[in-house]
Amino acid sequence: MKLSHFQFNLPEELLAEFPSENRDESRLMVVHRKTGEIEHKMFKDIIDYFDDGDVMVLNNTKVFPARLYGNKEKTGARIEVFLLRELNAEQRLWDVLVDPARKIRIGNKLYFGDDDSLVAEVIDNTTSRGRTLRFLYDGSYEEFREKLIELGETPIPKYINREVTPEDAERYQTIYAKEEGAVAAPTAGLHFSKHLMKRLEIKGVDFAEVTLHVGLGTFNPVEVEDLSKHKMDSEEMVVTQEACDIINGAKAKKKKVCCIGTTSMRAMESTVSSMRTLNPYSGWTNKFIYPPYDFSLADAMVSNFHTPKSTLLMMVSAFCGHDLMKKAYEIAIKEKYKFYSYGDAMLIL
């Protein structure tokens, strides 16, 4: 498969700026791989496709308020700092992106907050926009982390061309988010409401939680025509023994396993044995899934509608079948489904 196979024209008005009023009332396209049938439903109708003993695999990562705005010493220029990952807790070292990057050099200091209560020093360049910062803060580590949360804002994607609202702090987070570490939400999970989870539970559907901390690499454009040459950024992940027991148990009983989102699928496929069972794992993954690909465990998958040429679209294509995926996306555009993080969902069976 080539990069050009994943190009399509996406009208700008289909990029969702806001989430649907109620989480579980976004639209749901249901795609049947065996028959090619496509249905149009609401997300809460997903319950009709699952039975007692089936398992949904959730990514329980939690988005932290990763976007900070500071001022450069002397010039006072406003600089956006996007926290990517903590490198050293004791020394308060962070891997970040800065914008505009050309103004930020090693040795520069940045001041945050109206009272400049948090200061950071640039100690290294990592990429064209990447820097390593050392934060200087008088207080304990817990107080420092609280300060980051107080000063940071919800990192809604850049294409959403509006100010962050207080609502985003809640809606750009799944209701089952637990493990802090993501800089972007696992968006397929945003459609689940407490009420829908309860109804699924009553029906006997089990939930297995994995953790994959979504990094900005998820959104990095693929710049090579030959997909085998694309390198994914590494993301931290954890699959517990408990999750393995639930998923392997369901497979043994011939029950359905449904991945909620591309991130839980990547986590599972990163630690599957040659016997097609899931193994516990804690570490990093840079697994890139694109067609053709033989999936080991999942029978179904929920995913949002993705942008052209994205690695997320490539995984959906691998799972759905490329021609059927293209047909589904053509229908989604015609039917004005909403795309991307706050958009509508697709269930592939």
Short mmCIF file of C-alpha atoms in Angstrom, two decimals:
data_model
loop_
_atom_site.label_atom_id
_atom_site.label_comp_id
_atom_site.label_asym_id
_atom_site.label_seq_id
_atom_site.Cartn_x
_atom_site.Cartn_y
_atom_site.Cartn_z
CA MET A 1 0.00 0.00 0.00
CA LYS A 2 1.16 3.51 -0.80
CA LEU A 3 0.52 6.82 0.95
CA SER A 4 -1.48 8.08 -2.04
CA HIS A 5 -4.05 5.29 -1.44
CA PHE A 6 -5.12 7.21 1.69
CA GLN A 7 -5.73 10.59 0.11
CA PHE A 8 -9.32 11.89 -0.14
CA ASN A 9 -10.99 15.28 -0.16
CA LEU A 10 -12.42 16.15 3.23
CA PRO A 11 -14.66 19.24 3.28
CA GLU A 12 -13.49 21.57 6.05
CA GLU A 13 -16.99 21.95 7.50
CA LEU A 14 -16.97 18.25 8.46
CA LEU A 15 -14.15 18.73 11.00
CA ALA A 16 -15.99 18.83 14.34
CA GLU A 17 -15.26 21.96 16.39
CA PHE A 18 -17.46 20.92 19.32
CA PRO A 19 -18.60 17.55 20.71
CA SER A 20 -22.24 16.41 20.37
CA GLU A 21 -24.47 17.66 23.18
CA ASN A 22 -24.63 14.23 24.85
CA ARG A 23 -21.69 11.84 24.62
CA ASP A 24 -23.67 8.81 23.48
CA GLU A 25 -25.84 10.70 20.98
CA SER A 26 -23.19 11.24 18.34
CA ARG A 27 -23.82 9.34 15.11
CA LEU A 28 -22.58 5.80 14.60
CA MET A 29 -21.91 4.18 11.25
CA VAL A 30 -21.98 0.38 11.53
CA VAL A 31 -19.89 -1.44 8.90
CA HIS A 32 -20.29 -5.20 8.43
CA ARG A 33 -17.11 -6.65 6.93
CA LYS A 34 -18.64 -9.97 5.82
CA THR A 35 -21.55 -8.51 3.87
CA GLY A 36 -20.36 -4.97 3.15
CA GLU A 37 -23.63 -3.68 4.66
CA ILE A 38 -23.52 -0.18 6.17
CA GLU A 39 -26.04 1.05 8.76
CA HIS A 40 -26.64 4.52 10.25
CA LYS A 41 -27.34 4.60 13.98
CA MET A 42 -26.73 6.65 17.13
CA PHE A 43 -23.78 5.75 19.33
CA LYS A 44 -25.99 4.44 22.16
CA ASP A 45 -27.34 1.79 19.73
CA ILE A 46 -23.92 0.07 19.98
CA ILE A 47 -25.44 -2.01 22.80
CA ASP A 48 -27.54 -3.92 20.21
CA TYR A 49 -24.40 -5.45 18.66
CA PHE A 50 -22.94 -7.03 21.82
CA ASP A 51 -24.00 -9.84 24.14
CA ASP A 52 -23.28 -11.38 27.51
CA GLY A 53 -19.57 -12.29 27.80
CA ASP A 54 -18.37 -10.05 24.96
CA VAL A 55 -15.48 -7.75 25.89
CA MET A 56 -14.77 -4.10 25.11
CA VAL A 57 -11.12 -3.07 25.42
CA LEU A 58 -10.78 0.49 26.74
CA ASN A 59 -7.71 2.72 26.83
CA ASN A 60 -7.83 4.29 30.31
CA THR A 61 -5.13 6.92 29.67
CA LYS A 62 -5.90 10.38 31.02
CA VAL A 63 -5.12 13.60 29.17
CA PHE A 64 -3.19 16.16 31.19
CA PRO A 65 -3.41 19.92 30.52
CA ALA A 66 -0.31 19.90 28.33
CA ARG A 67 -0.48 23.33 26.69
CA LEU A 68 1.14 26.24 28.58
CA TYR A 69 1.72 29.84 27.56
CA GLY A 70 4.79 31.65 28.85
CA ASN A 71 6.80 34.76 28.16
CA LYS A 72 10.40 34.88 27.05
CA GLU A 73 12.79 36.75 29.33
CA LYS A 74 13.81 40.25 28.20
CA THR A 75 11.58 40.40 25.09
CA GLY A 76 8.36 39.21 26.81
CA ALA A 77 7.38 37.38 23.58
CA ARG A 78 4.45 34.97 24.12
CA ILE A 79 5.58 31.37 23.63
CA GLU A 80 3.44 28.26 23.53
CA VAL A 81 4.98 25.28 25.33
CA PHE A 82 3.45 21.85 24.71
CA LEU A 83 4.49 19.29 27.33
CA LEU A 84 5.21 15.93 25.67
CA ARG A 85 6.72 13.80 28.40
CA GLU A 86 8.50 14.01 31.71
CA LEU A 87 12.12 12.91 31.36
CA ASN A 88 13.26 13.19 34.99
CA ALA A 89 10.90 13.89 37.90
CA GLU A 90 13.64 14.79 40.37
CA GLN A 91 15.30 17.33 38.08
CA ARG A 92 11.96 18.47 36.60
CA LEU A 93 13.14 17.86 33.05
CA TRP A 94 10.52 17.76 30.29
CA ASP A 95 10.49 17.03 26.61
CA VAL A 96 8.40 19.82 25.00
CA LEU A 97 7.48 21.51 21.73
CA VAL A 98 7.76 25.30 21.52
CA ASP A 99 6.06 27.72 19.15
CA PRO A 100 7.43 29.92 17.61
CA ALA A 101 10.54 27.75 17.83
CA ARG A 102 13.01 30.00 16.00
CA LYS A 103 13.06 32.40 18.96
CA ILE A 104 13.87 29.79 21.59
CA ARG A 105 17.51 28.88 22.11
CA ILE A 106 19.51 26.98 24.71
CA GLY A 107 19.95 29.15 27.81
CA ASN A 108 16.71 31.12 27.32
CA LYS A 109 14.35 31.40 30.27
CA LEU A 110 10.56 31.30 30.03
CA TYR A 111 8.20 32.70 32.68
CA PHE A 112 4.71 31.31 33.35
CA GLY A 113 1.72 32.65 35.29
CA ASP A 114 0.76 36.25 36.04
CA ASP A 115 3.17 36.25 38.97
CA ASP A 116 5.98 34.38 37.12
CA SER A 117 5.68 31.69 39.79
CA LEU A 118 7.01 29.04 37.40
CA VAL A 119 10.21 29.45 35.38
CA ALA A 120 11.77 27.11 32.83
CA GLU A 121 15.23 27.10 31.32
CA VAL A 122 15.95 25.69 27.85
CA ILE A 123 18.77 23.18 28.20
CA ASP A 124 18.72 21.30 24.87
CA ASN A 125 17.34 21.22 21.31
CA THR A 126 15.78 17.89 20.31
CA THR A 127 14.07 18.54 16.95
CA SER A 128 13.24 21.66 14.95
CA ARG A 129 10.42 22.49 17.39
CA GLY A 130 11.47 20.23 20.25
CA ARG A 131 13.33 21.39 23.35
CA THR A 132 14.30 19.99 26.74
CA LEU A 133 13.21 22.29 29.57
CA ARG A 134 14.27 22.30 33.21
CA PHE A 135 11.50 23.78 35.36
CA LEU A 136 12.55 25.89 38.34
CA TYR A 137 9.96 25.95 41.09
CA ASP A 138 10.17 26.49 44.85
CA GLY A 139 8.06 23.72 46.29
CA SER A 140 7.61 19.98 46.48
CA TYR A 141 7.15 17.77 43.41
CA GLU A 142 3.41 17.45 44.18
CA GLU A 143 3.10 21.26 44.34
CA PHE A 144 5.02 21.56 41.07
CA ARG A 145 2.62 19.13 39.33
CA GLU A 146 -0.35 21.04 40.74
CA LYS A 147 1.16 24.23 39.35
CA LEU A 148 1.44 22.66 35.88
CA ILE A 149 -2.23 21.63 36.05
CA GLU A 150 -3.24 25.11 37.24
CA LEU A 151 -1.35 26.88 34.43
CA GLY A 152 -1.95 24.34 31.66
CA GLU A 153 -4.96 24.11 29.38
CA THR A 154 -6.70 21.16 27.73
CA PRO A 155 -4.69 20.28 24.59
CA ILE A 156 -7.57 20.19 22.11
CA PRO A 157 -6.20 19.63 18.60
CA LYS A 158 -4.86 22.61 16.66
CA TYR A 159 -7.41 22.27 13.84
CA ILE A 160 -10.15 23.28 16.33
CA ASN A 161 -9.96 26.95 15.60
CA ARG A 162 -11.38 28.39 18.78
CA GLU A 163 -10.48 29.18 22.37
CA VAL A 164 -10.47 26.31 24.88
CA THR A 165 -13.67 26.30 26.97
CA PRO A 166 -14.16 24.94 30.52
CA GLU A 167 -16.34 22.23 28.91
CA ASP A 168 -13.29 20.91 27.02
CA ALA A 169 -11.61 19.87 30.29
CA GLU A 170 -14.43 17.37 30.80
CA ARG A 171 -15.39 16.46 27.22
CA TYR A 172 -11.85 15.94 25.86
CA GLN A 173 -11.47 13.11 28.38
CA THR A 174 -13.11 9.68 28.50
CA ILE A 175 -15.33 9.04 31.52
CA TYR A 176 -13.08 6.08 32.43
CA ALA A 177 -9.77 8.01 32.19
CA LYS A 178 -7.49 7.04 35.11
CA GLU A 179 -3.80 6.91 34.24
CA GLU A 180 -2.44 10.39 33.54
CA GLY A 181 0.05 10.69 30.68
CA ALA A 182 -1.66 11.40 27.34
CA VAL A 183 -1.38 14.65 25.40
CA ALA A 184 -4.32 13.69 23.18
CA ALA A 185 -7.51 11.83 24.02
CA PRO A 186 -8.23 8.29 22.77
CA THR A 187 -11.19 9.78 20.92
CA ALA A 188 -13.28 6.67 20.17
CA GLY A 189 -13.88 6.42 23.92
CA LEU A 190 -15.31 9.94 24.17
CA HIS A 191 -18.72 8.61 23.05
CA PHE A 192 -19.29 6.50 26.16
CA SER A 193 -21.56 7.97 28.84
CA LYS A 194 -21.94 6.62 32.39
CA HIS A 195 -25.49 5.58 31.50
CA LEU A 196 -24.39 3.62 28.41
CA MET A 197 -21.58 1.88 30.34
CA LYS A 198 -24.11 0.84 32.99
CA ARG A 199 -26.51 -0.54 30.33
CA LEU A 200 -23.66 -2.53 28.71
CA GLU A 201 -22.66 -3.86 32.13
CA ILE A 202 -26.24 -4.99 32.87
CA LYS A 203 -26.29 -6.76 29.50
CA GLY A 204 -23.20 -8.72 30.59
CA VAL A 205 -20.55 -6.99 28.47
CA ASP A 206 -17.13 -7.05 30.19
CA PHE A 207 -14.58 -4.25 30.06
CA ALA A 208 -10.80 -4.78 29.92
CA GLU A 209 -8.62 -1.74 30.50
CA VAL A 210 -5.25 -1.18 28.86
CA THR A 211 -3.14 1.97 28.97
CA LEU A 212 -1.49 3.64 26.00
CA HIS A 213 -0.42 7.23 26.57
CA VAL A 214 -1.27 8.95 23.30
CA GLY A 215 1.56 11.18 22.13
CA LEU A 216 1.58 13.83 19.42
CA GLY A 217 3.31 11.31 17.14
CA THR A 218 -0.16 9.85 16.52
CA PHE A 219 -0.88 12.95 14.43
CA ASN A 220 2.50 13.19 12.70
CA PRO A 221 1.93 13.25 8.95
CA VAL A 222 3.28 10.33 6.98
CA GLU A 223 5.80 11.80 4.56
CA VAL A 224 6.95 8.71 2.66
CA GLU A 225 5.05 7.14 -0.24
CA ASP A 226 6.32 3.68 0.77
CA LEU A 227 4.54 3.03 4.09
CA SER A 228 7.10 0.44 5.20
CA LYS A 229 9.59 3.32 5.57
CA HIS A 230 7.43 5.33 8.02
CA LYS A 231 8.63 5.37 11.65
CA MET A 232 6.05 5.79 14.42
CA ASP A 233 6.94 7.73 17.57
CA SER A 234 7.19 5.52 20.65
CA GLU A 235 4.36 5.70 23.17
CA GLU A 236 4.28 4.29 26.68
CA MET A 237 1.86 1.45 27.35
CA VAL A 238 0.78 -1.02 30.03
CA VAL A 239 -1.25 -4.23 29.62
CA THR A 240 -1.96 -5.85 32.98
CA GLN A 241 -2.40 -9.54 33.78
CA GLU A 242 -6.02 -8.76 34.68
CA ALA A 243 -6.71 -7.36 31.19
CA CYS A 244 -5.03 -10.43 29.63
CA ASP A 245 -7.22 -12.79 31.68
CA ILE A 246 -10.44 -11.02 30.63
CA ILE A 247 -9.50 -10.88 26.91
CA ASN A 248 -7.96 -14.36 26.66
CA GLY A 249 -10.93 -15.78 28.60
CA ALA A 250 -13.39 -14.23 26.13
CA LYS A 251 -11.42 -15.59 23.14
CA ALA A 252 -11.40 -19.08 24.67
CA LYS A 253 -15.21 -18.93 24.97
CA LYS A 254 -15.55 -17.65 21.37
CA LYS A 255 -16.94 -14.31 22.57
CA LYS A 256 -16.47 -11.02 20.70
CA VAL A 257 -13.54 -8.76 21.57
CA CYS A 258 -14.05 -5.14 20.50
CA CYS A 259 -11.25 -2.56 20.66
CA ILE A 260 -12.45 0.92 21.51
CA GLY A 261 -10.12 2.99 19.36
CA THR A 262 -6.91 2.57 17.43
CA THR A 263 -4.83 3.06 20.60
CA SER A 264 -6.26 0.03 22.45
CA MET A 265 -5.80 -1.96 19.24
CA ARG A 266 -2.13 -0.91 19.03
CA ALA A 267 -1.59 -1.79 22.68
CA MET A 268 -3.07 -5.26 22.19
CA GLU A 269 -1.25 -5.98 18.93
CA SER A 270 2.04 -4.88 20.53
CA THR A 271 2.04 -7.69 23.05
CA VAL A 272 0.32 -10.66 21.49
CA SER A 273 1.98 -14.11 21.50
CA SER A 274 2.47 -16.41 18.50
CA MET A 275 -0.39 -18.45 20.00
CA ARG A 276 -2.65 -15.38 19.59
CA THR A 277 -3.03 -14.80 23.30
CA LEU A 278 -2.40 -11.51 25.05
CA ASN A 279 0.65 -11.17 27.31
CA PRO A 280 1.13 -8.62 30.11
CA TYR A 281 3.55 -5.84 29.16
CA SER A 282 4.83 -2.55 30.50
CA GLY A 283 7.07 -0.44 28.28
CA TRP A 284 7.00 1.34 24.95
CA THR A 285 5.54 0.62 21.53
CA ASN A 286 6.16 2.12 18.10
CA LYS A 287 4.00 -0.42 16.27
CA PHE A 288 2.65 0.83 12.95
CA ILE A 289 -0.37 -1.07 11.61
CA TYR A 290 -1.22 -0.64 7.92
CA PRO A 291 -2.64 -2.96 5.23
CA PRO A 292 -2.21 -5.81 4.75
CA TYR A 293 -2.19 -6.85 8.41
CA ASP A 294 -3.38 -9.97 10.20
CA PHE A 295 -5.11 -8.97 13.46
CA SER A 296 -4.70 -11.48 16.27
CA LEU A 297 -7.47 -10.85 18.78
CA ALA A 298 -10.10 -8.23 17.96
CA ASP A 299 -13.34 -9.17 16.19
CA ALA A 300 -14.67 -5.62 16.20
CA MET A 301 -13.42 -2.08 16.55
CA VAL A 302 -14.82 1.39 17.25
CA SER A 303 -13.03 4.34 15.71
CA ASN A 304 -13.75 7.97 14.87
CA PHE A 305 -13.52 9.24 11.29
CA HIS A 306 -9.92 10.16 10.55
CA THR A 307 -8.17 12.66 8.35
CA PRO A 308 -6.56 11.79 4.99
CA LYS A 309 -3.12 10.12 4.99
CA SER A 310 -3.16 9.60 8.80
CA THR A 311 -1.73 6.48 10.44
CA LEU A 312 -5.10 6.09 12.19
CA LEU A 313 -6.88 5.82 8.83
CA MET A 314 -4.32 3.22 7.74
CA MET A 315 -5.12 1.02 10.73
CA VAL A 316 -8.87 1.33 10.09
CA SER A 317 -8.23 0.35 6.46
CA ALA A 318 -6.23 -2.71 7.58
CA PHE A 319 -9.06 -3.84 9.87
CA CYS A 320 -12.01 -2.97 7.65
CA GLY A 321 -10.54 -3.85 4.25
CA HIS A 322 -9.34 -0.99 2.07
CA ASP A 323 -12.15 -0.94 -0.49
CA LEU A 324 -14.88 -1.16 2.13
CA MET A 325 -13.19 1.58 4.19
CA LYS A 326 -13.09 3.84 1.12
CA LYS A 327 -16.77 3.19 0.42
CA ALA A 328 -17.68 3.89 4.07
CA TYR A 329 -15.74 7.16 4.04
CA GLU A 330 -17.37 8.27 0.78
CA ILE A 331 -20.78 7.64 2.37
CA ALA A 332 -19.68 9.43 5.58
CA ILE A 333 -18.79 12.55 3.58
CA LYS A 334 -22.02 12.40 1.59
CA GLU A 335 -24.07 11.93 4.78
CA LYS A 336 -22.13 14.72 6.50
CA TYR A 337 -20.74 12.67 9.38
CA LYS A 338 -18.42 14.72 11.59
CA PHE A 339 -14.70 13.87 11.45
CA TYR A 340 -11.78 13.79 13.88
CA SER A 341 -11.50 14.13 17.66
CA TYR A 342 -14.95 15.52 18.50
CA GLY A 343 -16.58 13.80 15.52
CA ASP A 344 -18.84 10.79 15.02
CA ALA A 345 -17.95 7.11 15.32
CA MET A 346 -17.74 3.96 13.24
CA LEU A 347 -18.27 0.41 14.49
CA ILE A 348 -16.55 -2.20 12.32
CA LEU A 349 -17.90 -5.73 12.82
#
